[in-house]
Short mmCIF file of C-alpha atoms in Angstrom, two decimals:
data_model
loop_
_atom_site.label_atom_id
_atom_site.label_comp_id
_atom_site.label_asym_id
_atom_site.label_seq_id
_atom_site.Cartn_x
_atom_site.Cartn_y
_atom_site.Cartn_z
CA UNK E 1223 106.53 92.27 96.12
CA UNK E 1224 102.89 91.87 96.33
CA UNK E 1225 101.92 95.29 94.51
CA UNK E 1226 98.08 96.24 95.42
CA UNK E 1227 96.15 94.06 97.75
CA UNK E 1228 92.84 94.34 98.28
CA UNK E 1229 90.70 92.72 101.59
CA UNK E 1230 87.67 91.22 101.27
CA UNK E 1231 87.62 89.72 98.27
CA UNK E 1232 84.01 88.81 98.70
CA UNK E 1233 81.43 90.50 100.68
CA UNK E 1234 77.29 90.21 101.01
CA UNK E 1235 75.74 93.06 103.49
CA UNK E 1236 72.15 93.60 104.30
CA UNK E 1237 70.93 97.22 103.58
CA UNK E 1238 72.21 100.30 106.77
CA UNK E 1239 75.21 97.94 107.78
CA UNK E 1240 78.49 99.41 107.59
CA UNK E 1241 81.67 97.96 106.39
CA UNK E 1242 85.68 99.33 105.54
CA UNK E 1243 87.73 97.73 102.95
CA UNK E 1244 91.28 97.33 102.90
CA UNK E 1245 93.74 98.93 100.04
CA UNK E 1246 97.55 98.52 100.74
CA UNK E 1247 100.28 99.34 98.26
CA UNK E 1248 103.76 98.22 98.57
CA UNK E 1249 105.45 100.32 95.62
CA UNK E 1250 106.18 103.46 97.37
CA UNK E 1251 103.59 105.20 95.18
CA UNK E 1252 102.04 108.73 96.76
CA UNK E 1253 98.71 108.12 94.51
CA UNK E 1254 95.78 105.76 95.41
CA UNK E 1255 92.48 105.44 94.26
CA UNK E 1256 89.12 103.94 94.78
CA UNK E 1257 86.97 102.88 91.91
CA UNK E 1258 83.64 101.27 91.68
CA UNK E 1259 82.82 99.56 88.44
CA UNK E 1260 79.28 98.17 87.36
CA UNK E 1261 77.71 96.26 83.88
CA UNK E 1262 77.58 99.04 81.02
CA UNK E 1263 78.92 101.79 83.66
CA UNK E 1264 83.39 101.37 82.86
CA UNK E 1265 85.19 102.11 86.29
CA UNK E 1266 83.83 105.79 87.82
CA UNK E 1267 86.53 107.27 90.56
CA UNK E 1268 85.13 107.25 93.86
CA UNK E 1269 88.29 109.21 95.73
CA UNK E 1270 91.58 109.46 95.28
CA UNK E 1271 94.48 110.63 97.39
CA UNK E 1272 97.61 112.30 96.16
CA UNK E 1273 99.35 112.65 98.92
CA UNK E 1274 99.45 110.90 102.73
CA UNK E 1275 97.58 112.88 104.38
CA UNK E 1276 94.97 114.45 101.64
CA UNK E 1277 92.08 112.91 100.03
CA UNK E 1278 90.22 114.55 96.99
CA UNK E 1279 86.37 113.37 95.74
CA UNK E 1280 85.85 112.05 92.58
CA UNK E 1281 83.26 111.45 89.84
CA UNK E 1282 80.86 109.28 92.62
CA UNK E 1283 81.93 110.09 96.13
CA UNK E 1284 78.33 109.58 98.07
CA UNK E 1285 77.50 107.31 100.21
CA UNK E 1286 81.27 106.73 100.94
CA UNK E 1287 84.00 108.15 103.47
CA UNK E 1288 88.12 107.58 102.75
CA UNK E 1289 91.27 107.43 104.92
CA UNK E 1290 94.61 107.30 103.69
CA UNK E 1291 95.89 106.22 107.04
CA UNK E 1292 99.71 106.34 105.81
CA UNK E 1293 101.34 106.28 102.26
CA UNK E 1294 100.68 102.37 101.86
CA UNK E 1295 97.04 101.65 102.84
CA UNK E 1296 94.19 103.76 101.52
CA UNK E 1297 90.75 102.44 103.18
CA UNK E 1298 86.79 102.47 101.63
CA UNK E 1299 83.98 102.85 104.48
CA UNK E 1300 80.92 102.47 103.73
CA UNK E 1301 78.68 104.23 106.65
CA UNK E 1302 75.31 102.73 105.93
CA UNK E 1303 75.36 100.10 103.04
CA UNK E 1304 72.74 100.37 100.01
CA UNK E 1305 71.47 97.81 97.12
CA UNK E 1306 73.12 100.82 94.58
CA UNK E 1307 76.36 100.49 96.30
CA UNK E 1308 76.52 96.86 95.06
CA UNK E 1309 79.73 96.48 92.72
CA UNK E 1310 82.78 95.81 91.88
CA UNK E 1311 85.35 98.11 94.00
CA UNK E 1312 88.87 97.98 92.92
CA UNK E 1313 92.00 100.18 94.41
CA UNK E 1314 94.57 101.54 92.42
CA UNK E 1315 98.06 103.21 92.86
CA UNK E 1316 100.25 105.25 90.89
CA UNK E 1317 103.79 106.63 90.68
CA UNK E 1318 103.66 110.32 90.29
CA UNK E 1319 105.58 110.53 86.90
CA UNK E 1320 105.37 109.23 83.54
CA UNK E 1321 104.12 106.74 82.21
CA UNK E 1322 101.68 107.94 84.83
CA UNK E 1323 100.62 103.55 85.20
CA UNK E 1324 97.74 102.79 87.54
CA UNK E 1325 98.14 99.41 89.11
CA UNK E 1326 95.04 97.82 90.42
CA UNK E 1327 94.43 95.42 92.99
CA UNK E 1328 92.39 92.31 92.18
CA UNK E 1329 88.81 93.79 93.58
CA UNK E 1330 86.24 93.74 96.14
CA UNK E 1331 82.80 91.92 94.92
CA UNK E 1332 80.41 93.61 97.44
CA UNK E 1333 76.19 92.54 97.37
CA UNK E 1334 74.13 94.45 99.38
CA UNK E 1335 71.02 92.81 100.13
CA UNK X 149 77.97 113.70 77.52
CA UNK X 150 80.45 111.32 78.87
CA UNK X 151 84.14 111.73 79.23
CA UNK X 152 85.16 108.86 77.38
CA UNK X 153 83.02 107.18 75.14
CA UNK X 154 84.00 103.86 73.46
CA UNK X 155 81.88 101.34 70.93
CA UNK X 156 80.77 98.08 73.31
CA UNK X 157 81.01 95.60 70.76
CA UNK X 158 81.27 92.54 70.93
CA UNK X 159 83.78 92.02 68.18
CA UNK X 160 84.30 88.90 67.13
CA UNK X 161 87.18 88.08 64.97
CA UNK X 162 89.24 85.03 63.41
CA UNK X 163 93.02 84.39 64.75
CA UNK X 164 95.32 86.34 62.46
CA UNK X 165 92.49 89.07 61.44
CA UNK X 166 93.75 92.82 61.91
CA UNK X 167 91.06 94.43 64.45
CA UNK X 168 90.79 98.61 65.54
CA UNK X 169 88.92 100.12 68.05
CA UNK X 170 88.26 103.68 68.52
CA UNK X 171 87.71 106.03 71.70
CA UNK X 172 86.62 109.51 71.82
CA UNK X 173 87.02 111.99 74.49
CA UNK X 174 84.93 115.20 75.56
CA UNK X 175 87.59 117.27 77.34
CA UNK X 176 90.18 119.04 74.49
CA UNK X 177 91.98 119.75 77.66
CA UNK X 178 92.58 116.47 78.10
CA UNK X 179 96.67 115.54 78.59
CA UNK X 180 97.38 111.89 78.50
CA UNK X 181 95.56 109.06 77.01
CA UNK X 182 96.06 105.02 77.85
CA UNK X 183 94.80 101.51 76.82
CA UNK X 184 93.87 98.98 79.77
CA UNK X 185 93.53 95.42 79.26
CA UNK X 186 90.47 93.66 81.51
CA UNK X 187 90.43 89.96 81.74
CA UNK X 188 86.97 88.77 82.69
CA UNK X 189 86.51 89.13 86.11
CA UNK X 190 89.93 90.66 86.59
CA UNK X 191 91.70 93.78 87.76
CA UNK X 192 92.58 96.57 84.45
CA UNK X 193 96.30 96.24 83.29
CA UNK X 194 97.84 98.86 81.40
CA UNK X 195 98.70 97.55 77.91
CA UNK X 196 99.95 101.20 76.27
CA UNK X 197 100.11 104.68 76.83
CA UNK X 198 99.57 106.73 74.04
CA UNK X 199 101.64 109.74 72.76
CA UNK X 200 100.66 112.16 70.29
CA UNK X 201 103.11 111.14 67.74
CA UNK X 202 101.94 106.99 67.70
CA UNK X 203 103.34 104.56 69.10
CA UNK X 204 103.62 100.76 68.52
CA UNK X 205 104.31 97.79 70.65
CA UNK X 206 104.86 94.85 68.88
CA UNK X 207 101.52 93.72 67.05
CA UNK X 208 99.78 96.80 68.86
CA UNK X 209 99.65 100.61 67.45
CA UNK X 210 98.00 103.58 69.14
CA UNK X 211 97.29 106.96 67.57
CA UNK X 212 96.00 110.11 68.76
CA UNK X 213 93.65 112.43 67.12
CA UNK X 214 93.67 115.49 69.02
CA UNK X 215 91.60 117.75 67.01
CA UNK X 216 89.31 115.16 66.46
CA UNK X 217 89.38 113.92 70.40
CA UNK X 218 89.79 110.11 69.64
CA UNK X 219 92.03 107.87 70.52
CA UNK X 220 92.73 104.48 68.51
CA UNK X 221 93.97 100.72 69.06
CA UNK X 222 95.26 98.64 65.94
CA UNK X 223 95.71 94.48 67.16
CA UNK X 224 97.41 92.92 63.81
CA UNK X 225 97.65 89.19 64.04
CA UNK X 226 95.07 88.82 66.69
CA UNK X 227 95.80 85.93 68.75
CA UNK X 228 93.46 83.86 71.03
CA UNK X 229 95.31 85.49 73.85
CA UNK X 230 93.94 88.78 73.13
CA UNK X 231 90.47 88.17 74.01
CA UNK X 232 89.90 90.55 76.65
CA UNK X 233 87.98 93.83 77.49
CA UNK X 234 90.22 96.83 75.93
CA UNK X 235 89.49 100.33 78.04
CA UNK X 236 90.21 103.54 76.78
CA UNK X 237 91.47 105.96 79.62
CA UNK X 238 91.86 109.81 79.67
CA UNK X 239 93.64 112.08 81.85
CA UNK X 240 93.12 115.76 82.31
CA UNK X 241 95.67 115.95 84.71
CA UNK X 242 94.17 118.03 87.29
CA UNK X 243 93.92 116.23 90.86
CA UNK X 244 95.04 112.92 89.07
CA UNK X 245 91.66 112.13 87.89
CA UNK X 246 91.44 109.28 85.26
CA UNK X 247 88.56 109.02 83.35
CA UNK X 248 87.33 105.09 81.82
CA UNK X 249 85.72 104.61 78.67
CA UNK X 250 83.10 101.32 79.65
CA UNK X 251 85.50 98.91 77.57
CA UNK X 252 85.47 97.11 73.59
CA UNK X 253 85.31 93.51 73.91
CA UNK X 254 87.30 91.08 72.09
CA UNK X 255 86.82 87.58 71.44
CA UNK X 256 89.25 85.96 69.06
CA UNK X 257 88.16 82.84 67.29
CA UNK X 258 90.17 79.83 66.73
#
């Protein structure tokens, strides 16, 4: 049971390149979630899906597309990378009942250059 | 004005010392309320929910103020162990939405 995984773990990109990373659950939860989280800033939702097949913006959504391809894997695209987009990006699912837990994978450390 | 708003710190305390940290929150129609642990350089973990009556886990108590809007976190007998980032999280409950304070450090001191 590996819970959240997360690919990269590690990732440098020069400014306009694009790049997608990876979010897979194996806990059967219906929730997933992208967060980015910088120095002084806490974690700020990015987009979240409820549901397979629905995807909802949150609190920083530009500069950022989302597929939840099936109820495991939950993906982050960056279209055209920029210096602000460098961060920490972590994924996160959650069972759809109390204690209402997010579970986090162990993060993406993206530089853009 | 943010969501969540929680004191930095750092707060540095001796092993054994009794420690609290406090989080306030904007929304009143705010619905659930949770502490994360953060490890440096590490994924959150949930350490407790907390529910509007208090609740205690071993050396750790949580209490909610909901007139007030704050949320608190009581570590008694702090151990080494503890030293981590401690994240105050709200929920409103509409489109699953969690909201993160930016964390209270802790660094216990042999």
């Amino acid at each position: 049971n590996a819970g959240v995984t997360q690919t990269p773990k590690f990732q440098v990109l020069k400014t306009g390149q694009s790049m997608t990373l990876q979010c897979a659950q194996d806990m059967n939860h219906n929730s997933m979630y992208w967060y980015r989280q910088d120095p002084g800033m806490g974690l700020r939702l990015i987009y979240y899906s409820a549901s397979e097949g629905t995807t909802d913006k949150g609190e920083v959504p530009n500069g950022y597309n989302v597929s939840r391809l099936n109820k495991r894997e939950f993906s982050l695209r960056l279209e055209s990378a920029a210096p602000s987009q460098t961060s920490v990006y972590f994924c996160a699912s959650m069972w759809d009942r109390a204690p209402y837990e997010q579970y986090f994978g162990p993060g993406t450390r993206l530089t853009v250059t | 004005r943010k969501e969540v708003e929680q004191d930095p710190g750092p707060f540095n305390v001796p092993e054994g010392a009794t420690v609290a940290f406090n989080c306030t929150y904007s929304n009143s129609a705010s619905q659930s309320f949770f502490w994360y642990r953060q490890d440096c350089r590490k994924e959150p973990k949930l350490l407790m929910s907390v529910y509007s009556s208090g609740n205690e886990d071993g050396r750790f108590t949580a209490q909610l103020n909901r007139a007030s809007q704050y949320i608190s976190l009581l570590i008694r007998d702090s151990k080494l162990s503890d030293s981590a980032t401690y994240l105050c999280v709200v929920n409103r409950n509409t489109g699953n939405q969690f909201y993160f304070g930016t964390g209270t450090s802790l660094t216990v001191i042999p």
